XYZ file of C-alpha atoms in Angstrom:
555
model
C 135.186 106.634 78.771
C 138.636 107.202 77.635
C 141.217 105.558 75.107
C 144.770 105.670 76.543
C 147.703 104.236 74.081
C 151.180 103.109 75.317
C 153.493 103.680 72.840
C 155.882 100.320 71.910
C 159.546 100.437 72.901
C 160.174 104.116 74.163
C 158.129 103.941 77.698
C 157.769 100.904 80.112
C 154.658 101.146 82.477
C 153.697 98.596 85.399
C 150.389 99.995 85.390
C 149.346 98.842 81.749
C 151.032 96.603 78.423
C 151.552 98.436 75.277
C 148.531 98.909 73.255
C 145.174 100.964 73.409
C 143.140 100.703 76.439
C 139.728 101.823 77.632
C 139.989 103.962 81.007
C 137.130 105.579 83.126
C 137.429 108.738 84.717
C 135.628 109.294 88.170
C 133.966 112.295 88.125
C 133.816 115.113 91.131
C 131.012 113.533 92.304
C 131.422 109.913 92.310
C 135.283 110.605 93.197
C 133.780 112.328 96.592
C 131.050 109.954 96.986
C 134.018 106.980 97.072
C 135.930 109.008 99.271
C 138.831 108.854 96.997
C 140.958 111.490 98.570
C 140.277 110.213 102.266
C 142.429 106.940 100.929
C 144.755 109.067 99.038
C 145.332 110.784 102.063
C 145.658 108.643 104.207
C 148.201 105.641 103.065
C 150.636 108.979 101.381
C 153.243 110.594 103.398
C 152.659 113.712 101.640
C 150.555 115.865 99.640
C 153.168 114.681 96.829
C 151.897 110.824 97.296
C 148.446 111.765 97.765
C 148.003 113.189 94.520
C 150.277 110.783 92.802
C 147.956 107.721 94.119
C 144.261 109.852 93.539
C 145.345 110.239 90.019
C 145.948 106.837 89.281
C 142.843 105.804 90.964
C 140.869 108.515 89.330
C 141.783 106.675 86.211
C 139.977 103.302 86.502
C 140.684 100.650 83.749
C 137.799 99.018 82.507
C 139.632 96.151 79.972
C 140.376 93.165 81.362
C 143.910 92.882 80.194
C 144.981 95.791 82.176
C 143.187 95.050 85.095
C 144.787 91.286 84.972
C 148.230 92.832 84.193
C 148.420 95.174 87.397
C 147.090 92.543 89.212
C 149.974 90.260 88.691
C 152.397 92.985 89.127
C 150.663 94.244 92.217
C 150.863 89.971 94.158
C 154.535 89.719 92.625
C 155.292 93.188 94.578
C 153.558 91.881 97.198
C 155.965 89.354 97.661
C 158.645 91.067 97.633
C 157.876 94.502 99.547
C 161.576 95.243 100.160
C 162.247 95.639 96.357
C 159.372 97.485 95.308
C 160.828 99.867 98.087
C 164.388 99.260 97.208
C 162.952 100.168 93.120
C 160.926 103.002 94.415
C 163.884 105.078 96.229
C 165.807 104.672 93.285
C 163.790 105.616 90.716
C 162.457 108.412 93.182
C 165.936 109.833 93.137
C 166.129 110.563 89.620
C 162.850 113.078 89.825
C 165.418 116.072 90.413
C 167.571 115.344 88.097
C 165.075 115.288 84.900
C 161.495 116.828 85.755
C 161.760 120.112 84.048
C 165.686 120.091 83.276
C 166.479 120.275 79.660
C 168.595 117.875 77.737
C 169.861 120.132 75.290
C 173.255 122.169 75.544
C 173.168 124.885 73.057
C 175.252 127.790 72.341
C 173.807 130.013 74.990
C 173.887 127.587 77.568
C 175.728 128.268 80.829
C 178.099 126.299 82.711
C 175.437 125.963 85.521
C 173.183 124.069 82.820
C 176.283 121.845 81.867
C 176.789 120.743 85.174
C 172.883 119.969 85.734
C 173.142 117.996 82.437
C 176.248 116.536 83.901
C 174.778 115.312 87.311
C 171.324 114.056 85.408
C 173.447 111.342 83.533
C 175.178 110.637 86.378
C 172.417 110.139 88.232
C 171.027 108.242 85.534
C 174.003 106.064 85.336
C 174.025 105.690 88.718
C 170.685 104.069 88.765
C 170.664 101.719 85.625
C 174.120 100.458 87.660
C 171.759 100.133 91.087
C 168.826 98.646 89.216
C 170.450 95.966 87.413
C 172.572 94.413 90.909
C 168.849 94.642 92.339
C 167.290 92.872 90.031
C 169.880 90.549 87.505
C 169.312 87.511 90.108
C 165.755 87.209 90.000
C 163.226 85.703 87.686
C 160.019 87.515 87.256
C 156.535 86.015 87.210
C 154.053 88.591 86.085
C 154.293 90.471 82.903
C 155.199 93.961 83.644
C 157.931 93.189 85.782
C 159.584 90.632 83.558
C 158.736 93.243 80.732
C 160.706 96.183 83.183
C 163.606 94.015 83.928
C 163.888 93.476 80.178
C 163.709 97.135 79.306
C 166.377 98.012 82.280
C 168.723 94.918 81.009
C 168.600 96.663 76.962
C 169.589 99.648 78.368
C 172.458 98.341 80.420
C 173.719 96.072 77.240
C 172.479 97.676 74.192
C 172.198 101.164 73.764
C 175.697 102.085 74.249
C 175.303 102.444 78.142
C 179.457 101.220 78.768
C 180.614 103.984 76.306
C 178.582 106.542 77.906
C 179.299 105.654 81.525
C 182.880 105.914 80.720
C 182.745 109.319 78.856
C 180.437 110.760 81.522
C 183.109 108.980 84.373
C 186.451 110.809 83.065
C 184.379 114.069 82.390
C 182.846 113.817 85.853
C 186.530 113.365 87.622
C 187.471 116.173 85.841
C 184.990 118.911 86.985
C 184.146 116.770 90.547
C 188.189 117.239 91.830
C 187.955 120.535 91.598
C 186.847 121.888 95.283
C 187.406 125.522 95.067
C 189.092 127.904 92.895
C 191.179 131.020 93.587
C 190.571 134.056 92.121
C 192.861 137.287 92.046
C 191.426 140.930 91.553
C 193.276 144.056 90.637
C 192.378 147.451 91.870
C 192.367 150.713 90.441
C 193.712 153.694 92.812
C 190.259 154.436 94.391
C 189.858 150.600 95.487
C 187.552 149.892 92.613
C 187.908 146.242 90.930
C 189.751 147.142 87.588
C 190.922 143.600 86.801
C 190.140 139.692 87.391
C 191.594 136.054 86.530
C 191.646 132.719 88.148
C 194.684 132.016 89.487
C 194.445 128.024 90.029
C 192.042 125.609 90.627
C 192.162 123.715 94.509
C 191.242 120.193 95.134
C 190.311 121.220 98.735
C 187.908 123.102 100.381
C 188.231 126.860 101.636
C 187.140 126.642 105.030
C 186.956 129.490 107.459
C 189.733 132.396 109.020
C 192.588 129.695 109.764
C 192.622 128.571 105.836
C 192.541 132.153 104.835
C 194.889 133.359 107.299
C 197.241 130.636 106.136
C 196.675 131.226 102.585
C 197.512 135.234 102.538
C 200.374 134.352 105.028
C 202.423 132.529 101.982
C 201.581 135.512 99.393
C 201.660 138.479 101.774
C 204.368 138.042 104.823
C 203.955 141.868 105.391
C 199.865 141.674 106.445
C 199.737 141.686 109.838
C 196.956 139.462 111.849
C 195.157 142.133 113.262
C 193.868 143.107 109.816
C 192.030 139.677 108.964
C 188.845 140.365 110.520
C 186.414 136.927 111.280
C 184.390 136.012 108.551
C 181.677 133.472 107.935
C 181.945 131.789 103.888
C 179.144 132.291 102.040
C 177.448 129.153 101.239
C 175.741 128.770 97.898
C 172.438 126.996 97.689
C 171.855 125.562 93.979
C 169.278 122.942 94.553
C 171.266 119.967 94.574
C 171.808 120.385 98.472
C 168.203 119.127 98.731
C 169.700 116.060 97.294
C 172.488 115.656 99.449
C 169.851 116.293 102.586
C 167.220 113.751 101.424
C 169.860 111.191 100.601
C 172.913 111.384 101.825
C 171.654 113.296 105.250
C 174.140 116.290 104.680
C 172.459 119.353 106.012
C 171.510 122.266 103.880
C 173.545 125.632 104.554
C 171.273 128.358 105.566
C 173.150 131.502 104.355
C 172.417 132.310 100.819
C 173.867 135.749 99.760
C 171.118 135.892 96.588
C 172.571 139.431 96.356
C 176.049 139.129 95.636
C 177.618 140.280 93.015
C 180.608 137.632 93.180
C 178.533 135.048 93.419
C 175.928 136.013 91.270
C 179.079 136.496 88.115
C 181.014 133.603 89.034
C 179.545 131.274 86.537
C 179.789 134.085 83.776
C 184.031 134.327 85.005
C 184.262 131.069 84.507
C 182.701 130.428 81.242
C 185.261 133.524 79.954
C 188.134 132.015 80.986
C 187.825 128.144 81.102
C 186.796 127.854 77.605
C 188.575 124.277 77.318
C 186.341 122.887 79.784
C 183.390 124.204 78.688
C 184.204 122.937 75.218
C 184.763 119.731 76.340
C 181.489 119.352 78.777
C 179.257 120.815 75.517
C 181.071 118.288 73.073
C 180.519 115.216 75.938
C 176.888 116.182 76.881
C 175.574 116.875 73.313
C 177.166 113.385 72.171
C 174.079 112.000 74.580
C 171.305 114.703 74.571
C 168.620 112.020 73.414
C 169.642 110.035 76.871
C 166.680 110.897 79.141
C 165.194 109.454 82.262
C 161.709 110.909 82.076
C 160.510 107.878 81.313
C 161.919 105.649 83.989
C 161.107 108.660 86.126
C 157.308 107.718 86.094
C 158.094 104.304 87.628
C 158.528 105.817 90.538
C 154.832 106.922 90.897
C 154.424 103.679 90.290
C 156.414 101.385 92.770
C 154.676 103.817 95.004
C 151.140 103.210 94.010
C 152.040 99.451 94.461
C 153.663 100.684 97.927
C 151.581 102.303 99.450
C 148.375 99.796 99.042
C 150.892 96.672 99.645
C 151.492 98.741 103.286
C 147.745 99.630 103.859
C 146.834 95.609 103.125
C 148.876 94.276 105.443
C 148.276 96.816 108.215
C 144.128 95.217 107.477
C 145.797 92.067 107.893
C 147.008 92.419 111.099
C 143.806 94.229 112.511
C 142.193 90.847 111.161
C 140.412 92.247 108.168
C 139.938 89.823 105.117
C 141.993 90.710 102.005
C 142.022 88.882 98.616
C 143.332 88.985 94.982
C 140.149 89.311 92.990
C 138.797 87.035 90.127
C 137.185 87.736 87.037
C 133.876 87.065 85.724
C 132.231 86.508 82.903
C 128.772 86.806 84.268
C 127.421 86.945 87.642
C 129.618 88.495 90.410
C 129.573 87.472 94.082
C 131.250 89.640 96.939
C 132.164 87.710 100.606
C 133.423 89.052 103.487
C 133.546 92.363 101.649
C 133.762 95.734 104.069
C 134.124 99.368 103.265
C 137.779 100.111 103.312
C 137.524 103.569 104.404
C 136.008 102.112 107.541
C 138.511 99.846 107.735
C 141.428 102.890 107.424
C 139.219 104.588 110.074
C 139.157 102.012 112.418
C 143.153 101.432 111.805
C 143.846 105.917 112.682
C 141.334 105.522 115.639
C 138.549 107.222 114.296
C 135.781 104.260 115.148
C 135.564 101.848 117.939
C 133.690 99.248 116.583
C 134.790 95.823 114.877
C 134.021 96.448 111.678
C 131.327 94.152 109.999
C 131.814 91.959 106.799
C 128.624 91.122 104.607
C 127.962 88.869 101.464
C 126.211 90.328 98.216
C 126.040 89.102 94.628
C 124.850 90.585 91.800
C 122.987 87.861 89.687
C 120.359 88.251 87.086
C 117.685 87.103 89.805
C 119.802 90.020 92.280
C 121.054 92.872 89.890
C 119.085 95.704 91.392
C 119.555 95.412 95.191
C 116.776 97.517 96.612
C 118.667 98.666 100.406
C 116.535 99.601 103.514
C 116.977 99.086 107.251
C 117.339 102.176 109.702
C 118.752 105.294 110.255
C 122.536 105.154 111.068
C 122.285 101.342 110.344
C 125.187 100.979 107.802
C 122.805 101.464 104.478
C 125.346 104.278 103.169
C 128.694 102.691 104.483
C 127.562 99.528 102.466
C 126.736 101.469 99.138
C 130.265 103.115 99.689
C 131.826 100.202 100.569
C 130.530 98.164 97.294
C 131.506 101.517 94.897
C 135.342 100.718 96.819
C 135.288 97.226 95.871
C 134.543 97.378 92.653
C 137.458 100.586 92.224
C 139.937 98.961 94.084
C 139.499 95.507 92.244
C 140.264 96.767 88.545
C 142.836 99.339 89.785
C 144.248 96.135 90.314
C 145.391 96.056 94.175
C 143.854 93.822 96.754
C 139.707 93.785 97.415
C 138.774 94.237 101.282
C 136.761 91.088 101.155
C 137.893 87.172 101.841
C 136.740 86.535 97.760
C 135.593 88.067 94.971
C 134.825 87.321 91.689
C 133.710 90.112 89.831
C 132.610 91.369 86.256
C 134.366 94.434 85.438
C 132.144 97.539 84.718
C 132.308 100.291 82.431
C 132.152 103.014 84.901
C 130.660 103.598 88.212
C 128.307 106.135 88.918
C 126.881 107.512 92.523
C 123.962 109.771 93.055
C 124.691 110.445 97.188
C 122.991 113.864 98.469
C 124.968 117.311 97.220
C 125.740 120.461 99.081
C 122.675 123.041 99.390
C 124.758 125.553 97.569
C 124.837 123.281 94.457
C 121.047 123.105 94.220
C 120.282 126.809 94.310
C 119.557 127.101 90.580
C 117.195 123.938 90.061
C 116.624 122.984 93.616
C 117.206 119.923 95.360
C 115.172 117.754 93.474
C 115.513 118.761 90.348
C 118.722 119.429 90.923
C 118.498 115.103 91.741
C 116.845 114.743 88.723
C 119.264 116.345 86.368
C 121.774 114.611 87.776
C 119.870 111.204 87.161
C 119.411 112.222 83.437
C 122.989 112.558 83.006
C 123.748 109.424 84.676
C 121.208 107.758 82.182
C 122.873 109.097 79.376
C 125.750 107.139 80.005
C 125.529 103.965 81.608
C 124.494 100.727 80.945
C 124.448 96.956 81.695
C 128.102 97.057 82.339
C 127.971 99.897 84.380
C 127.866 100.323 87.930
C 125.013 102.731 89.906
C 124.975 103.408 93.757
C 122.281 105.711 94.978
C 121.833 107.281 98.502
C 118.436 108.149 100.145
C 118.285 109.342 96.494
C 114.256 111.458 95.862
C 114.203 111.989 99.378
C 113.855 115.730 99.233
C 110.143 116.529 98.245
C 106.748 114.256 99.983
C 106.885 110.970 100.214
C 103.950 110.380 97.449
C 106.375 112.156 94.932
C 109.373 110.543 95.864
C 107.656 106.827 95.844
C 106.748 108.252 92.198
C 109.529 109.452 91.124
C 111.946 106.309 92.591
C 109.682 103.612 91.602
C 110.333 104.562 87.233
C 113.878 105.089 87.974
C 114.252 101.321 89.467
C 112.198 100.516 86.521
C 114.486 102.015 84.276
C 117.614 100.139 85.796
C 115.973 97.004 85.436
C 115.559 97.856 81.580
C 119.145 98.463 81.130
C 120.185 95.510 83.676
C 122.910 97.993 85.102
C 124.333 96.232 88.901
C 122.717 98.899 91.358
C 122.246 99.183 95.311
C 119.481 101.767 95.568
C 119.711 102.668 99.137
C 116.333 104.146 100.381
C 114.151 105.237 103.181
C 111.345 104.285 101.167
C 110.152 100.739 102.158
C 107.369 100.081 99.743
C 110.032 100.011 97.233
C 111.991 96.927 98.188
C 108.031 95.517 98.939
C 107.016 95.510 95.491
C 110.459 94.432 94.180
C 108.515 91.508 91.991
C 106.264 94.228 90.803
C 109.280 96.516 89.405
C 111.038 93.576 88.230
C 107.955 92.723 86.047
C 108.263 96.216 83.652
C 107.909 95.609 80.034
C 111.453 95.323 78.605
C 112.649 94.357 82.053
C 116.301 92.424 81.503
C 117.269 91.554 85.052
C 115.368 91.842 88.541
C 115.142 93.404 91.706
C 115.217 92.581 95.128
C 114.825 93.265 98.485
C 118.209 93.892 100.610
C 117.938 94.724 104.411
C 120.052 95.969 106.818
C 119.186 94.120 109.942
C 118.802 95.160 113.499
C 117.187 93.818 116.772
C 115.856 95.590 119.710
C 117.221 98.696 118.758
C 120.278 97.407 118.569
C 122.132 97.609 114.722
C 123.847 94.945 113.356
C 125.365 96.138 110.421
C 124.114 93.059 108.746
C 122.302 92.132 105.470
C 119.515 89.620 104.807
C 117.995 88.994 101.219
C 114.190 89.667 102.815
C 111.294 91.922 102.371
C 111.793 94.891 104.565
C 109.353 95.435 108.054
C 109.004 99.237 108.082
C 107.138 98.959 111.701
C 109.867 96.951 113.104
C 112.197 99.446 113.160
C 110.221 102.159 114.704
C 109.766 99.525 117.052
C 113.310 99.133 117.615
C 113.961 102.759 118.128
C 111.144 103.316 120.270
C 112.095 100.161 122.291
C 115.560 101.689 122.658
C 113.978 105.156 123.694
C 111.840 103.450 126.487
C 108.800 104.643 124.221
C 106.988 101.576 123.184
C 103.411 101.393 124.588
C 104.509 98.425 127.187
C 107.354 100.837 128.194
C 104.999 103.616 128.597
C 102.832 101.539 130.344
C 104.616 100.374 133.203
C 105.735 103.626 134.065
C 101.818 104.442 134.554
C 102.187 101.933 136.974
C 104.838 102.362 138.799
């Protein structure tokens, strides 16, 4: 568990209020176990996204105030998907302009850093300007956005935003006119550069022979044609073209002479002999070095946090898939209609056939420990997942795959799913289970949230009945919310017996996963498990049964 403070006043988040906040981090494990970078993956557009959105839901707030306040912001969003967009590409733009540029314009500082500088505040400009015609007609419900529309409107009105768009605009028409420059060398006897000066400053573009030609034709009558040989300009890539590509769908040039010399010395000619202008582009810029948009820049991962789950909830809509705005609880918490979303984002890329299934489960004092059996391949895992997703996606404060939900928050969630071999080569596989379980214990509690998988699986059956039977014990003792999904039938049997443990707090219970003829339903029933009925199944399915068998001595 983690403390994470928003300062007051300098930084505006959608993801939390100011104040300190409890956060939990997933670890490795329980982040795999979740499937947390399937999701990422798979509702980002890039690697970029991905790891923007498997951050955020790495970090899972635990207090309710957060969880209540991204909740609002997430349904307000919600309703209005083409401005969270519309916010998004904006404050998206302004990522080049200030991740790693610096503010300050010092005595050593080029001309190439001054116009950097330059083009941050006017993109910053440019996007205050864009932000408040996007948003100065509408009135904000939920608190972060009313609390960002606020922040954007005190920048706009009171922090000396007129004075600086104006400096920055007659600075900016200044340096932006100019479109090329000419430049005039001298040479010594053997041909060698001996001299060089700008001549003037062009408010067109140099182009390609026909400009030239024309050019040397009004300064040198005498040159004949035949000694202008074709040429191709030499484009200059400085970044900014990715820019005008991304945004303004101007291709990038291709031909980047990194080695030469002109262009490699222009920006030192130029800061020789315009000294006026560099004066007056230091004296401008340095009058607003403590103007930054690093922090707006962060709303941008944001809106697209918001984005991207707003997108991947309505695509569930249309397959026909139950989503909801959860509720909180004080006390018990019931789940209905609930699926496993990666399932769900399977099913929408193609990847299963099936309809997928929705179940009920509650976790009540009488239900806190849900002891999970039914057969192989029968949904036991997807369901474990699926509840771990719930739970995640609830207080990271987007939609929950389920038709309702009303849910205590926990403290942290915890999974003990099966590990690669080559994890268990120093302690083997069950101790290497066991270790893991210690840890786990060390940690959680009542609040907490614990999903095991065929968990004490890996040695005989005695042992692992042994071994399974004091850990349920111990979870009813610290009344943690659990699905213990097993092979191990006699567990779920003597649920009342488990429950019963001195210092018990809560109680177990028997959850199966239901099937019929061989056939799997994907459905659960609060029952006491029948091991022999779903051999039967299978060996129905198989034509082994000892009717099956039969008749074919028969026949």
């Amino acid at each position: 568990m983690k403390k994470t403070t928003l300062p007051a006043g300098d930084k505006i988040s959608l993801l939390a209020p100011e104040g300190e906040f409890k956060y939990f981090s997933l670890g490795e494990n329980t982040a795999n176990d979740l499937a947390v970078d399937f999701i990422a993956e798979n509702i980002s557009d890039n690697a970029s996204e991905k790891e923007i959105i498997r951050n955020i839901l790495l970090e899972m707030p635990t207090d309710e105030r957060v969880i209540n306040y991204r909740r609002e912001v997430y349904s307000e969003l919600k309703e209005n998907e083409e401005l969270c967009e519309m916010l998004y590409r904006i404050f998206d733009s302004l990522r080049f302009y200030f991740n790693d540029k610096p503010a300050h314009i010092g005595e050593t500082s080029t001309i190439l850093e001054f116009l950097n500088r330059l083009r941050a505040l006017e993109g910053y400009i440019s996007s205050i300007l864009q932000i408040r015609d996007v948003i100065s007609d509408r009135e904000f419900r939920s608190e972060g956005m009313r609390r960002f529309a606020a922040h954007v409107m005190d920048i706009y009105t009171n922090s000396g935003f007129d004075e600086l768009e104006k400096d920055i605009s007659v600075v900016g028409d200044d340096i932006h006119n100019i479109k090329s420059m000419t430049i005039g060398v001298n040479f010594d006897h053997s041909f060698y550069p001996k001299e060089t000066g700008i001549i003037s400053f062009n408010k067109f573009y140099f182009t390609r022979q026909g400009v030239l030609k024309r050019f040397i034709r009004s300064r040198r009558e005498s040159l004949n044609d035949k000694d202008l040989q074709f040429f191709e300009m030499e484009m200059h890539n400085d970044g900014f073209d990715w820019m005008d590509q991304k945004y303004r769908g101007i291709p990038s040039p291709t031909n980047r002479p990194t080695d030469s010399l002109l262009m490699n010395n222009l920006n030192t000619i130029m800061e020789r002999m315009l000294p006026s202008m560099t004066q007056k582009l230091k004296k401008v810029l340095n009058k607003y070095v403590d103007v930054s948009g690093r922090n707006l820049v962060t709303l941008a991962d944001e809106f697209l946090f918001y984005m991207r789950f707003i997108g991947l909830e309505k695509k569930l809509a249309e397959l026909g898939m139950p989503c909801c705005v959860g509720e909180m609880s004080e006390n018990d918490s019931f789940l209905r209609d609930f699926y496993n979303v990666k399932l769900a984002i399977c099913r929408l890329n193609g990847m299963v056939d099936e309809d997928i299934v929705c179940n009920d489960i509650e976790f009540t004092n009488d239900r806190t420990v849900h002891i999970l059996t039914g057969p192989n391949r029968g949904g036991k895992t997807i369901l474990t997942q699926g509840v771990g997703l719930v739970f995640l996606m609830e207080q990271t404060g987007v939609f929950v795959p389920a038709s309702s939900a009303r849910i205590r928050p926990c403290d942290g969630i915890y999974t003990h799913f099966p590990v690669d071999e080559e994890k268990t080569v120093s302690l083997g596989r069950l101790g290497e289970e066991a270790d893991r379980f210690n840890s786990i214990c060390r940690t959680a509690g009542r609040d907490s949230l614990l999903l095991f998988n065929e968990s004490f699986a890996t040695t005989s059956h005695t042992e692992s009945l042994y071994i399974a039977e004091d850990v349920l014990k111990y979870l009813c003792c610290i009344g943690a919310r659990t699905v213990f999904n097993t092979h191990m039938h006699e567990l779920a049997e003597n649920a009342d017996q488990i429950s019963s443990v001195e210092g018990a707090v809560c109680k177990a219970d028997s959850v199966v996963m239901d099937s019929s003829n061989g056939e799997r339903s994907y459905k659960i029933s609060y029952k006491k498990p029948d091991g022999k009925s779903y051999a039967h199944d299978i060996a129905y399915k198989y034509g082994i049964t000892f009717e099956q068998l039969s008749e074919k001595l028969k026949k």
